[in-house]
Short mmCIF file of C-alpha atoms in Angstrom, two decimals:
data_model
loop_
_atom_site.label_atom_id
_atom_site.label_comp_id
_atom_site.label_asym_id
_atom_site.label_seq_id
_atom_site.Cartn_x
_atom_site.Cartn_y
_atom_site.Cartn_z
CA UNK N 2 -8.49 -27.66 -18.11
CA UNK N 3 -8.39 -23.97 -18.66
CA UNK N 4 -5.29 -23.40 -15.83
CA UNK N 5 -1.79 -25.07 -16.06
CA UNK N 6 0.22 -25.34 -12.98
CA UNK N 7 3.77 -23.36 -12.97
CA UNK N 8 4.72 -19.30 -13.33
CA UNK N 9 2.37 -16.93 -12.57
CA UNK N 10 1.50 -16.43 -16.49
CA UNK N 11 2.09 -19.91 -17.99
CA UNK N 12 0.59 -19.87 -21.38
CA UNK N 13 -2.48 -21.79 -21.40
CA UNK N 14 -5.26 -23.18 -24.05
CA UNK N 15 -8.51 -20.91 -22.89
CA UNK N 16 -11.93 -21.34 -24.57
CA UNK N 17 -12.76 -18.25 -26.60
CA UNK N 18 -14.94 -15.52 -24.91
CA UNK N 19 -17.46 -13.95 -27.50
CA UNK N 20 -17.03 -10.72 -26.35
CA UNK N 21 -15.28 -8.35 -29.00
CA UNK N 22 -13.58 -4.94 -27.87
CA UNK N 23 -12.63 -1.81 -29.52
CA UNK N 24 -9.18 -1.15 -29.67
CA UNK N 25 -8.28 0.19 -26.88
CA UNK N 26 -6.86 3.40 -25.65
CA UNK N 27 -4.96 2.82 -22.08
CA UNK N 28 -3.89 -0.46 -20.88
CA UNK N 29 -3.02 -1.67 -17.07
CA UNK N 30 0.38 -0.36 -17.47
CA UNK N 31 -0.70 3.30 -18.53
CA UNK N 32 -3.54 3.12 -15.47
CA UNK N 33 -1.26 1.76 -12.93
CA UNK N 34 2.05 4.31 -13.83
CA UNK N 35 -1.11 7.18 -13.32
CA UNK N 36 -2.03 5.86 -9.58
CA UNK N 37 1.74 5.61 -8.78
CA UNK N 38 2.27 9.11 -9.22
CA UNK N 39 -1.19 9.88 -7.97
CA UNK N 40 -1.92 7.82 -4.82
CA UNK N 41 -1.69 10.02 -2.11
CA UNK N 42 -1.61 7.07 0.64
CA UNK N 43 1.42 5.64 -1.24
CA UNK N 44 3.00 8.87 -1.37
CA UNK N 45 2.01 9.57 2.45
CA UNK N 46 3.62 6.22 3.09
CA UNK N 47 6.65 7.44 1.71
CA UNK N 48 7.08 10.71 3.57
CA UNK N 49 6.50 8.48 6.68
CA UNK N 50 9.73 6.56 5.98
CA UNK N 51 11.77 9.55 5.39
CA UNK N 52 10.92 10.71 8.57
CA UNK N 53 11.79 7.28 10.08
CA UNK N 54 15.57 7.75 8.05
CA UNK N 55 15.93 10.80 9.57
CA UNK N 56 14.68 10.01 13.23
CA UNK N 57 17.62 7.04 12.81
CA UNK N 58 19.88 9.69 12.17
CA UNK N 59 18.96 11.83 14.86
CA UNK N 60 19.58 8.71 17.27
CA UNK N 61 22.66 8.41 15.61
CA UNK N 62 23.95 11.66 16.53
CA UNK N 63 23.84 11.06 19.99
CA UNK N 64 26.84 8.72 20.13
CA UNK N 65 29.19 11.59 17.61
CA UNK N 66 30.99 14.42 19.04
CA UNK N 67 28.81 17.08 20.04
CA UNK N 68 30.69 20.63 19.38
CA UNK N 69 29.75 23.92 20.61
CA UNK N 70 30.92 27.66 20.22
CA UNK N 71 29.83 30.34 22.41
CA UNK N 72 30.86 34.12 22.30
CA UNK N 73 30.39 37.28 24.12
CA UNK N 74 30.81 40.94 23.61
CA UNK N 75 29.68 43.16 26.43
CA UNK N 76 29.83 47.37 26.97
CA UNK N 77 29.61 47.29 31.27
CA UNK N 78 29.10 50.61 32.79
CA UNK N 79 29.91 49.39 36.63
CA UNK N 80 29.69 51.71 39.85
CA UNK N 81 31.39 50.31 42.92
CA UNK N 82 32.55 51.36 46.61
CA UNK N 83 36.47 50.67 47.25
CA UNK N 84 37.30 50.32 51.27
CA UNK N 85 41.17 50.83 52.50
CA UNK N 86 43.41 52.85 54.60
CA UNK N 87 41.53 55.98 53.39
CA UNK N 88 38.07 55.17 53.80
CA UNK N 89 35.41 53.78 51.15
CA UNK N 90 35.85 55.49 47.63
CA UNK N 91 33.34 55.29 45.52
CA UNK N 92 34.74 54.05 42.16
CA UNK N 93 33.62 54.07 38.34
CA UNK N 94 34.47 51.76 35.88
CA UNK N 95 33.73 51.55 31.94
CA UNK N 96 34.97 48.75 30.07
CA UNK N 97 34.38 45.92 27.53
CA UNK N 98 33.88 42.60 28.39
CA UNK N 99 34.71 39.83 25.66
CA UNK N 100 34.20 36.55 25.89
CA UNK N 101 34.28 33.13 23.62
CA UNK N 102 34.62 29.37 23.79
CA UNK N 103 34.42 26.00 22.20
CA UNK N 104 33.21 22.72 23.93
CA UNK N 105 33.82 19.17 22.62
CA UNK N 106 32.40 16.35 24.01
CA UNK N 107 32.46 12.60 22.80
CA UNK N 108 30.19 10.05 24.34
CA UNK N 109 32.60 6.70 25.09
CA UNK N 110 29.90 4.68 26.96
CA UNK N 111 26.36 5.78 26.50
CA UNK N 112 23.80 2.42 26.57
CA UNK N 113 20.71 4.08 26.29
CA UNK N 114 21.50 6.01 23.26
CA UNK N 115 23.07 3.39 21.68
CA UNK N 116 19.84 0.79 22.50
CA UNK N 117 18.18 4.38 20.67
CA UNK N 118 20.18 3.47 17.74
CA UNK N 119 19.37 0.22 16.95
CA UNK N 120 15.44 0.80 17.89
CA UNK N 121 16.02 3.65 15.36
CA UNK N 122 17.16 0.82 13.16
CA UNK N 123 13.67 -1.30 13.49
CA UNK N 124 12.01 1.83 12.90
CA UNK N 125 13.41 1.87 9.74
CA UNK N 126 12.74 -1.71 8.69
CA UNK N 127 9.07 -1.07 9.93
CA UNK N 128 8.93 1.92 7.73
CA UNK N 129 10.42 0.12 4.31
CA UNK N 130 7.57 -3.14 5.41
CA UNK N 131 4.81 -1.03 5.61
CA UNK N 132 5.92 1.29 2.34
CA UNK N 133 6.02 -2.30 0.52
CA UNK N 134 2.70 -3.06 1.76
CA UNK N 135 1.29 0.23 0.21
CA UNK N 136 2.70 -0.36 -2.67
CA UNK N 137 1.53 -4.26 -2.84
CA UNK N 138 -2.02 -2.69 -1.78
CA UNK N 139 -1.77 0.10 -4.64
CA UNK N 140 -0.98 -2.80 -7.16
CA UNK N 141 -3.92 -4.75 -5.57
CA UNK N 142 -6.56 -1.80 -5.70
CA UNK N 143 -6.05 -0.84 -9.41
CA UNK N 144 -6.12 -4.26 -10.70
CA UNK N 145 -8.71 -5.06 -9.13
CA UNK N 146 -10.30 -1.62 -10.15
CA UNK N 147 -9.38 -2.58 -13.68
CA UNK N 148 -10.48 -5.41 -13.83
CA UNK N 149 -14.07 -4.84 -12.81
CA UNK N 150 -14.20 -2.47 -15.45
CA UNK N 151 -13.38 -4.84 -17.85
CA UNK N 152 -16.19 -7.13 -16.19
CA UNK N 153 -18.62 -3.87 -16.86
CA UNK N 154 -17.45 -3.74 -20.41
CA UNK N 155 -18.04 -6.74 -21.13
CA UNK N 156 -21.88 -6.83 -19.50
CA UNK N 157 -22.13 -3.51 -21.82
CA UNK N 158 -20.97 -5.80 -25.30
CA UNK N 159 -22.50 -8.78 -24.18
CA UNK N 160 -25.78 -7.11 -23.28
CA UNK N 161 -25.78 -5.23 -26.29
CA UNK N 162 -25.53 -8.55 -28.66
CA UNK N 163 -28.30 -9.60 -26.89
CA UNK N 164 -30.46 -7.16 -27.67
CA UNK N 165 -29.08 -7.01 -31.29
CA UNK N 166 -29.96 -10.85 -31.12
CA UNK N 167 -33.52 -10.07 -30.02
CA UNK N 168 -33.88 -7.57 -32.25
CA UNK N 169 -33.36 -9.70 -35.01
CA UNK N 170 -35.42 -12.05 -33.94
CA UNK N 171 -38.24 -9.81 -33.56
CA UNK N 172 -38.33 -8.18 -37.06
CA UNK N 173 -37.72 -12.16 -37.87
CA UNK N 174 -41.51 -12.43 -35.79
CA UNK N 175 -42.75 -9.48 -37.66
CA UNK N 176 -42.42 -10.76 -41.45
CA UNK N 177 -44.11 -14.10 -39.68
CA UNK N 178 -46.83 -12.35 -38.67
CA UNK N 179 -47.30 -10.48 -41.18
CA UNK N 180 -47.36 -13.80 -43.14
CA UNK N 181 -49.79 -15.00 -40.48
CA UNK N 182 -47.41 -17.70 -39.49
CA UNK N 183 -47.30 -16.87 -35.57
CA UNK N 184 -49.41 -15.45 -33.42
CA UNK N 185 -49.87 -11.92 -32.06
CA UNK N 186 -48.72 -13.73 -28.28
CA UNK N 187 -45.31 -14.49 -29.97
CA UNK N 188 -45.17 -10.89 -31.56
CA UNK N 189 -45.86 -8.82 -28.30
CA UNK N 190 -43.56 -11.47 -26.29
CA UNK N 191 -40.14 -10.76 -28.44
CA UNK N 192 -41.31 -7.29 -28.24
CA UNK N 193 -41.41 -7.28 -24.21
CA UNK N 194 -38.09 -9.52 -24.36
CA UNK N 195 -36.50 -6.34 -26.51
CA UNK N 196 -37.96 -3.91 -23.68
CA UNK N 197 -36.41 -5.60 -21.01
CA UNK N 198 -32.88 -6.61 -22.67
CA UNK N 199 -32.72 -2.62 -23.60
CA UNK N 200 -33.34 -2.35 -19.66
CA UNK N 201 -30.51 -4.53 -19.13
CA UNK N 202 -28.56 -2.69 -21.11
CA UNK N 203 -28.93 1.04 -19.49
CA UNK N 204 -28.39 -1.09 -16.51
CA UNK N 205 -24.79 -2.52 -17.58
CA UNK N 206 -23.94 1.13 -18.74
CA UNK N 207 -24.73 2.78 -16.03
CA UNK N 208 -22.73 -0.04 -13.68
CA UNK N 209 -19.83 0.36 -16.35
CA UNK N 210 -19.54 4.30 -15.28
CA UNK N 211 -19.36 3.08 -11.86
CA UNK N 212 -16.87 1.35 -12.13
CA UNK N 213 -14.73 3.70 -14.43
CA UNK N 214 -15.55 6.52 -11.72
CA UNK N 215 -14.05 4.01 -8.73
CA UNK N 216 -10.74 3.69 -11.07
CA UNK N 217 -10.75 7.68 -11.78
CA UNK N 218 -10.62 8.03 -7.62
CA UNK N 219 -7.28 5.81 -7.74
CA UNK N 220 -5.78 7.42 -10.74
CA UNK N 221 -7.54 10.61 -10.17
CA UNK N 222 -7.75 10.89 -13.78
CA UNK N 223 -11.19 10.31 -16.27
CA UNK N 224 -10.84 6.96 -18.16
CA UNK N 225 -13.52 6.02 -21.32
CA UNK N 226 -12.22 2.16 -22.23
CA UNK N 227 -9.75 0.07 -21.36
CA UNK N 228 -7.86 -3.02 -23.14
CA UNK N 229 -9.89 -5.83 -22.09
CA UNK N 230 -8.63 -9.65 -21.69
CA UNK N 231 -7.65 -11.23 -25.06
CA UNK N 232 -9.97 -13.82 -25.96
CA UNK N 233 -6.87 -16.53 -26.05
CA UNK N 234 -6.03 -15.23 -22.87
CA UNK N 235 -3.97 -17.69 -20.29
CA UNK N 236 -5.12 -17.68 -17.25
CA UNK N 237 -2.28 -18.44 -14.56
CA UNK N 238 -2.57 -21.20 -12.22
CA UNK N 239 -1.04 -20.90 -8.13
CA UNK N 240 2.62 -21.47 -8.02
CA UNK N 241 3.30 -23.61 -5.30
CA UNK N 242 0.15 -25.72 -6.15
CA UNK N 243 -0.48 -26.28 -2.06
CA UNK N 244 -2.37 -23.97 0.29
CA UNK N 245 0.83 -24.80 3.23
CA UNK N 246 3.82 -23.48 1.45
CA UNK N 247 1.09 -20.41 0.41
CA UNK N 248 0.91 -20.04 4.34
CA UNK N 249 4.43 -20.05 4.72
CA UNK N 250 5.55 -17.98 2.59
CA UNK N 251 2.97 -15.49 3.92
CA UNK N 252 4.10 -15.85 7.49
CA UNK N 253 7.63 -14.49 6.43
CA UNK N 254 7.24 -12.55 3.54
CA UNK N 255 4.00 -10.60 4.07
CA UNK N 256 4.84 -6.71 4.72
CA UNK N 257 2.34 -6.35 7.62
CA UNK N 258 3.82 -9.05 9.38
CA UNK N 259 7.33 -8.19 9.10
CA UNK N 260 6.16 -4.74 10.23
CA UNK N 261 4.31 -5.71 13.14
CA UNK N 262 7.34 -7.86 14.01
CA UNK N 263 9.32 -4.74 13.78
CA UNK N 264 7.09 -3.05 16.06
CA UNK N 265 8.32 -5.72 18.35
CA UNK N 266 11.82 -5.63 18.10
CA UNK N 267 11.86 -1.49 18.71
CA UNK N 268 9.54 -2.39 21.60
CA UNK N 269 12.09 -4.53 23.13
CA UNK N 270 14.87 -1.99 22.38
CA UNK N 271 12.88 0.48 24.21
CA UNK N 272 13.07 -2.18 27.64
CA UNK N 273 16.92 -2.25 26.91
CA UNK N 274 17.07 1.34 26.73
CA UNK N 275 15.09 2.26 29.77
CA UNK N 276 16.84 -0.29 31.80
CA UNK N 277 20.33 1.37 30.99
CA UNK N 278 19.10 4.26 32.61
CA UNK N 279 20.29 2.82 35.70
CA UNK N 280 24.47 2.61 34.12
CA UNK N 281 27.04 5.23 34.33
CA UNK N 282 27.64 6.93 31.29
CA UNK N 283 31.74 8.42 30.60
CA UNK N 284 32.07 10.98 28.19
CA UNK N 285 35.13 12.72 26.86
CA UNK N 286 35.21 16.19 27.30
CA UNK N 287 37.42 19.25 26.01
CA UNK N 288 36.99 22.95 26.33
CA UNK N 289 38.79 26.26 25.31
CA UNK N 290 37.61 29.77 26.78
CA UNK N 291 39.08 33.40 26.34
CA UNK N 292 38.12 36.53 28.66
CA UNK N 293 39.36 40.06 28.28
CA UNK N 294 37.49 43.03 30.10
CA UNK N 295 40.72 44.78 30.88
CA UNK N 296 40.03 48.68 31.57
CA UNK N 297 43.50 49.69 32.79
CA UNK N 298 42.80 49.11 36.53
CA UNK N 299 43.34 46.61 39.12
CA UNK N 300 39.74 45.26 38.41
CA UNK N 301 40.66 44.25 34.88
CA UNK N 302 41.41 40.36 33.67
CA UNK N 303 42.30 39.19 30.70
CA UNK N 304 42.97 34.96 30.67
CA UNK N 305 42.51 31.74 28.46
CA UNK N 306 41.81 28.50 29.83
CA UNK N 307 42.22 24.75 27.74
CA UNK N 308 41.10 21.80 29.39
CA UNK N 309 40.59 18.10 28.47
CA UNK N 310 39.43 15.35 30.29
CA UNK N 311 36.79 12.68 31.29
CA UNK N 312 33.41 12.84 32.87
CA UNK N 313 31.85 9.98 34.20
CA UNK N 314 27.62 10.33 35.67
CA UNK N 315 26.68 7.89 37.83
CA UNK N 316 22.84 7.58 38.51
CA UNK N 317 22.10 7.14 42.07
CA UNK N 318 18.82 7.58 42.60
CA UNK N 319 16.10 8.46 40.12
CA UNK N 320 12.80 8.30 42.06
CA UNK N 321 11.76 5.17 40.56
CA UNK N 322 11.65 6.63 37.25
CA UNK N 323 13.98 4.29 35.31
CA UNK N 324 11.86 1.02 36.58
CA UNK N 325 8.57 2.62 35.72
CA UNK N 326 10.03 3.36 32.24
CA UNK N 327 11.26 0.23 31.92
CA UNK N 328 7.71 -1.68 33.09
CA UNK N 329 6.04 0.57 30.38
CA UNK N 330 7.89 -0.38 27.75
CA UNK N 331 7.45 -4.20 29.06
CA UNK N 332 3.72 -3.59 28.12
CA UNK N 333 4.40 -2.13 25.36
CA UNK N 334 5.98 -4.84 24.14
CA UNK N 335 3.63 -7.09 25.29
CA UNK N 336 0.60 -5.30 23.60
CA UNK N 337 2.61 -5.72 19.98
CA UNK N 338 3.55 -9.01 20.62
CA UNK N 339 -0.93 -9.75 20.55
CA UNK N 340 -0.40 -7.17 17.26
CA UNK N 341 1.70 -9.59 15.71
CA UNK N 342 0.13 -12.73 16.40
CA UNK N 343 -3.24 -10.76 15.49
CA UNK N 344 -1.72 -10.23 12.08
CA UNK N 345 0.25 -13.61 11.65
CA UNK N 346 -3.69 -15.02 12.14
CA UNK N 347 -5.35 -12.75 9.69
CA UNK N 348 -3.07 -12.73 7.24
CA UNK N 349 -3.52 -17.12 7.30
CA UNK N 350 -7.07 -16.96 7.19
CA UNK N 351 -6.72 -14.21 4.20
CA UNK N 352 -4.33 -16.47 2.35
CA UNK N 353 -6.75 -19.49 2.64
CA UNK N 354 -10.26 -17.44 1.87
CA UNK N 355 -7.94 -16.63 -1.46
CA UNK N 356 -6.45 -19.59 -1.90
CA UNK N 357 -10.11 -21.09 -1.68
CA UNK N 358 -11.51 -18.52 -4.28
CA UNK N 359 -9.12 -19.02 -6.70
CA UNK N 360 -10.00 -23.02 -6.69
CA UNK N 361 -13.58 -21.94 -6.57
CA UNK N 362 -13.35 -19.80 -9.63
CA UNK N 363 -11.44 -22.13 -11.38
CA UNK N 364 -14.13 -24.94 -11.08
CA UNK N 365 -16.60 -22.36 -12.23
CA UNK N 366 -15.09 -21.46 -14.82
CA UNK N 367 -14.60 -24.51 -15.90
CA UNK N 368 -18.18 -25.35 -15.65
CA UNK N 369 -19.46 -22.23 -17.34
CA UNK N 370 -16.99 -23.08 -20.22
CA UNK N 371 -19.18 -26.60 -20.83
CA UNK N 372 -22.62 -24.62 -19.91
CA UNK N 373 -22.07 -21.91 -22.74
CA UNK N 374 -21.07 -24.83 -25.15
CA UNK N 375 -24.25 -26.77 -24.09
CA UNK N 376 -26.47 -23.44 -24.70
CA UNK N 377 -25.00 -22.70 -27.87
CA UNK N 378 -26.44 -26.16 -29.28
CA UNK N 379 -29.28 -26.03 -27.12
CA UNK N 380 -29.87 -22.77 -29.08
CA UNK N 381 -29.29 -23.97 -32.75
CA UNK N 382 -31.83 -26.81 -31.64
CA UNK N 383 -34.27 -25.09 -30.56
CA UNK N 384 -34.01 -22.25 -33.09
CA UNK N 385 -33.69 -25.27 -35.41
CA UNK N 386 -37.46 -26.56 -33.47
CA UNK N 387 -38.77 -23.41 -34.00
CA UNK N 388 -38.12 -23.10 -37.89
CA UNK N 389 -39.86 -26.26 -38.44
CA UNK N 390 -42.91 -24.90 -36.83
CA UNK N 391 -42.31 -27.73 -33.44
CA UNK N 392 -40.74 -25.57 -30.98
CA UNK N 393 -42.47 -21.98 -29.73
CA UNK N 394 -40.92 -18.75 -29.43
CA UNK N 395 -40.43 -18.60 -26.37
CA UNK N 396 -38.08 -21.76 -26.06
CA UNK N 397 -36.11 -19.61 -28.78
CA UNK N 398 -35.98 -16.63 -26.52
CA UNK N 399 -35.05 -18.36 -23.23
CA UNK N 400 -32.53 -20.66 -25.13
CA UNK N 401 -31.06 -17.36 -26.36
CA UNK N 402 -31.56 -15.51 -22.72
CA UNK N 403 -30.00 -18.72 -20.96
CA UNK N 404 -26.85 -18.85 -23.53
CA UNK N 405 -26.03 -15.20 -23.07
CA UNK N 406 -26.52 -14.95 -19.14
CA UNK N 407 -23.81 -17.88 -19.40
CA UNK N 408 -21.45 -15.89 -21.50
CA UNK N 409 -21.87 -12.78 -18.85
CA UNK N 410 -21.10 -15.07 -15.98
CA UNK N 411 -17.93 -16.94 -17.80
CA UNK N 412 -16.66 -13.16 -18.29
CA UNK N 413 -17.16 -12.52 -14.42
CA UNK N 414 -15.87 -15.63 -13.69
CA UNK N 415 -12.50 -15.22 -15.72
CA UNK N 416 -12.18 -11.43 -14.49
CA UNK N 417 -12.62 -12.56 -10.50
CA UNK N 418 -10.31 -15.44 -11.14
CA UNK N 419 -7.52 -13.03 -11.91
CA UNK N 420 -8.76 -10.41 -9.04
CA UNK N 421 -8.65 -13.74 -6.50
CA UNK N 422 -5.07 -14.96 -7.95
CA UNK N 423 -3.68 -10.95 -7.02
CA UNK N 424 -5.53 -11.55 -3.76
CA UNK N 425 -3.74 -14.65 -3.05
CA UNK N 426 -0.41 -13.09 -3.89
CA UNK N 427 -0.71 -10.01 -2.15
CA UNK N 428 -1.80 -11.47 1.57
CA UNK N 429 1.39 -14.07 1.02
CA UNK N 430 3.93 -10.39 0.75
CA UNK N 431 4.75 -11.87 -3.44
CA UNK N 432 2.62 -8.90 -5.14
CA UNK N 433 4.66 -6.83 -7.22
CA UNK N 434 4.57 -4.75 -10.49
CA UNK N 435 5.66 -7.67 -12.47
CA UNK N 436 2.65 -9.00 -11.71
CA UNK N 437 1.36 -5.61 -13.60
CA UNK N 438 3.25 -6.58 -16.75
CA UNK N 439 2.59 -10.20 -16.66
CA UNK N 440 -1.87 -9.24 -16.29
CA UNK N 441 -0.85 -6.39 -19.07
CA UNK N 442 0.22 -9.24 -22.04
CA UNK N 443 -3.18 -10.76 -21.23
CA UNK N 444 -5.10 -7.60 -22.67
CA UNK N 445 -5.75 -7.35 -26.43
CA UNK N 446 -4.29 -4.73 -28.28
#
């Protein structure tokens, strides 16, 4: 058995992949530090929670002391009528008004704000779930980016033996021929089989630049090879080995859920706050003013006043507003409540599908293991057959065909293994870069 139960990267006995790669230029580590800095939904995830932080502290502010200064300096050209003992006068003045003050006030007992608080609080836990999630998604997309690249490489190397292989085989058919030892059927047949493996190879090429071009959108960066899987390479087997505690563990740890739950708990901070709309609120209060427009008459005033003290506001009567406030948010909650429970379901049914997969792949791979074992002596015997004059060519070529289209799907198979495994992690909220470093020691060097 190819996968050991335990760690995420237990070292493991793997058959040996005949698939040989250059040495390589960037690894998984050098692609994923690229998309970090480059992913612009990461980095708009990011923003997003700053501006939760500073909403928080916004709320926040509504429970300090709130201090203002005001001041006034006024030229006041004033024409008046005077009445007394003499008659009305008709009076001038010119003077300069100055004026300035400081007000302090200190909320003691303000529900709502406070209720704004701690929904500020769930904001912020929403935020930090849902900038985890990016980042759990970012490690997701560009291994699985990578990792179908290495799938294309390999098709490239493994389709390119093949035609190597044919092409041996056909100037093998030739000096036959010429020695009038096969016929002209087997010489034009190896001749179409060349044709259509050099088909197959413009084919893999041109789905290896794909692929590279879908990994140059994450990174936003050109990319010519990558490290590819060492052929010794371990493949790591589920840790817990049972689809239930997988569930679990998704149910509380996956960063979508404890978002949408989140989403709840603000929702019911928002009925709490709307109902304490209808409580008094006491606030302490504490003011200093200064006046001066003196002019040298009777009209003239020059006075400072201090005063501290408490003011309490008692709603009344608000038109209905604070009830319809507070049935709004009641269906507001109500709507995320079906968000969460819509999540809590998809998230199960994605850990299962993956938790599925990666048994599925593992059986396959398996399998494939045996079926390129069983084509490589099919292949000697036949070739064997074919030497000896009691086996066609074309038994050689399919025997050949059959053993190489079994190497290209064992490749596949190992490469969606390890995309299904991050799959698995990721929808049960365990995906991190470790996981990064762990899939880097796999690649060759």
């Amino acid at each position: 058995m190819f996968i050991t139960a335990g760690a995420w990267f237990t070292p493991v006995s793997v058959a040996a992949q005949d698939q040989p790669e250059p040495v390589p230029s960037e690894d998984l580590l050098t692609i994923f530090d690229l998309a970090r800095a480059a992913d612009p939904t990461l980095r708009g995830q990011h923003f997003e929670l700053e501006y939760l932080r500073e909403q928080r502290r916004e709320d926040l502010s509504r429970l300090l002391p709130q201090v203002y200064a005001s001041g006034e300096v006024r030229r006041t050209r004033r024409d008046q009528i005077q009445s007394g003992m003499a008659g009305e006068q008709e009076l001038t003045r010119d003077f300069t008004m100055k004026r300035y003050g400081i007000d302090m006030r200190q909320p003691i007992v303000d529900v709502p704000a406070w209720h704004a608080l701690r929904r500020g609080d769930s904001e912020v836990n929403r935020g930090e779930a849902e900038l985890e999630a990016a980042r759990q998604d970012l490690v997701a997309r560009v291994t699985e980016a990578y990792l179908q690249v290495l799938g294309a490489q390999s098709g490239v190397a493994l389709a390119t033996r093949e035609l190597r292989a044919i092409e041996a085989n056909r100037e093998r058919v030739e000096g036959l021929y010429e020695e009038r030892m096969v016929a002209l059927a087997d010489l034009e047949e190896v001749r179409a089989r060349r044709d259509s493996a050099s088909a197959a190879l413009i084919r893999a090429e041109g789905e290896l630049d794909v692929a590279l071009e879908r990994l140059t959108e994450i990174t936003d960066m050109p990319h010519e090879r990558l490290a590819g899987l060492r052929e010794d390479a371990p493949l790591p087997a589920p840790d817990p080995a049972d689809l239930d505690s997988w569930v679990e563990q998704a149910l509380t740890g996956n960063p979508e859920v404890i978002a949408a739950g989140e989403r709840v708990s603000a929702a019911e901070r928002d009925i709490r706050g709307a109902r304490a709309g209808r409580y008094p609120s006491l606030d302490f209060v504490a003011s200093y003013s200064y006046l001066d427009d003196l002019d040298g008459t009777a009209f003239g005033r020059k006075f400072e006043d201090a005063a501290i003290g408490f003011q309490l506001d008692v709603p009344l009567y608000t038109g209905g507003g604070v009830s319809a406030r507070a049935r709004g948010a009641g269906h507001v909650r109500d709507r995320e409540r079906q968000a969460l429970e819509a999540t809590r379901r998809s998230v199960r049914a994605d850990v299962r599908s993956a938790w599925r997969a990666v048994l599925s792949s593992g059986s396959e791979i398996n399998a494939l293991q045996q079926a390129v074992r069983s084509n490589e002596r099919s292949l000697e015997a036949v070739d064997a057959g074919f030497g000896a004059g009691l086996r066609p060519l074309s038994d050689v070529l399919d025997a050949q065909s059959e053993l190489f289209a079994a190497r290209r799907d064992l490749a596949q198979a190992r490469h969606e293994y390890l995309i299904h495994m991050v799959n698995l992690r990721r929808a049960a909220g365990q995906l991190g870069e470790e996981d990064i470093v762990g899939l880097n020691n796999m690649l060759a060097r």
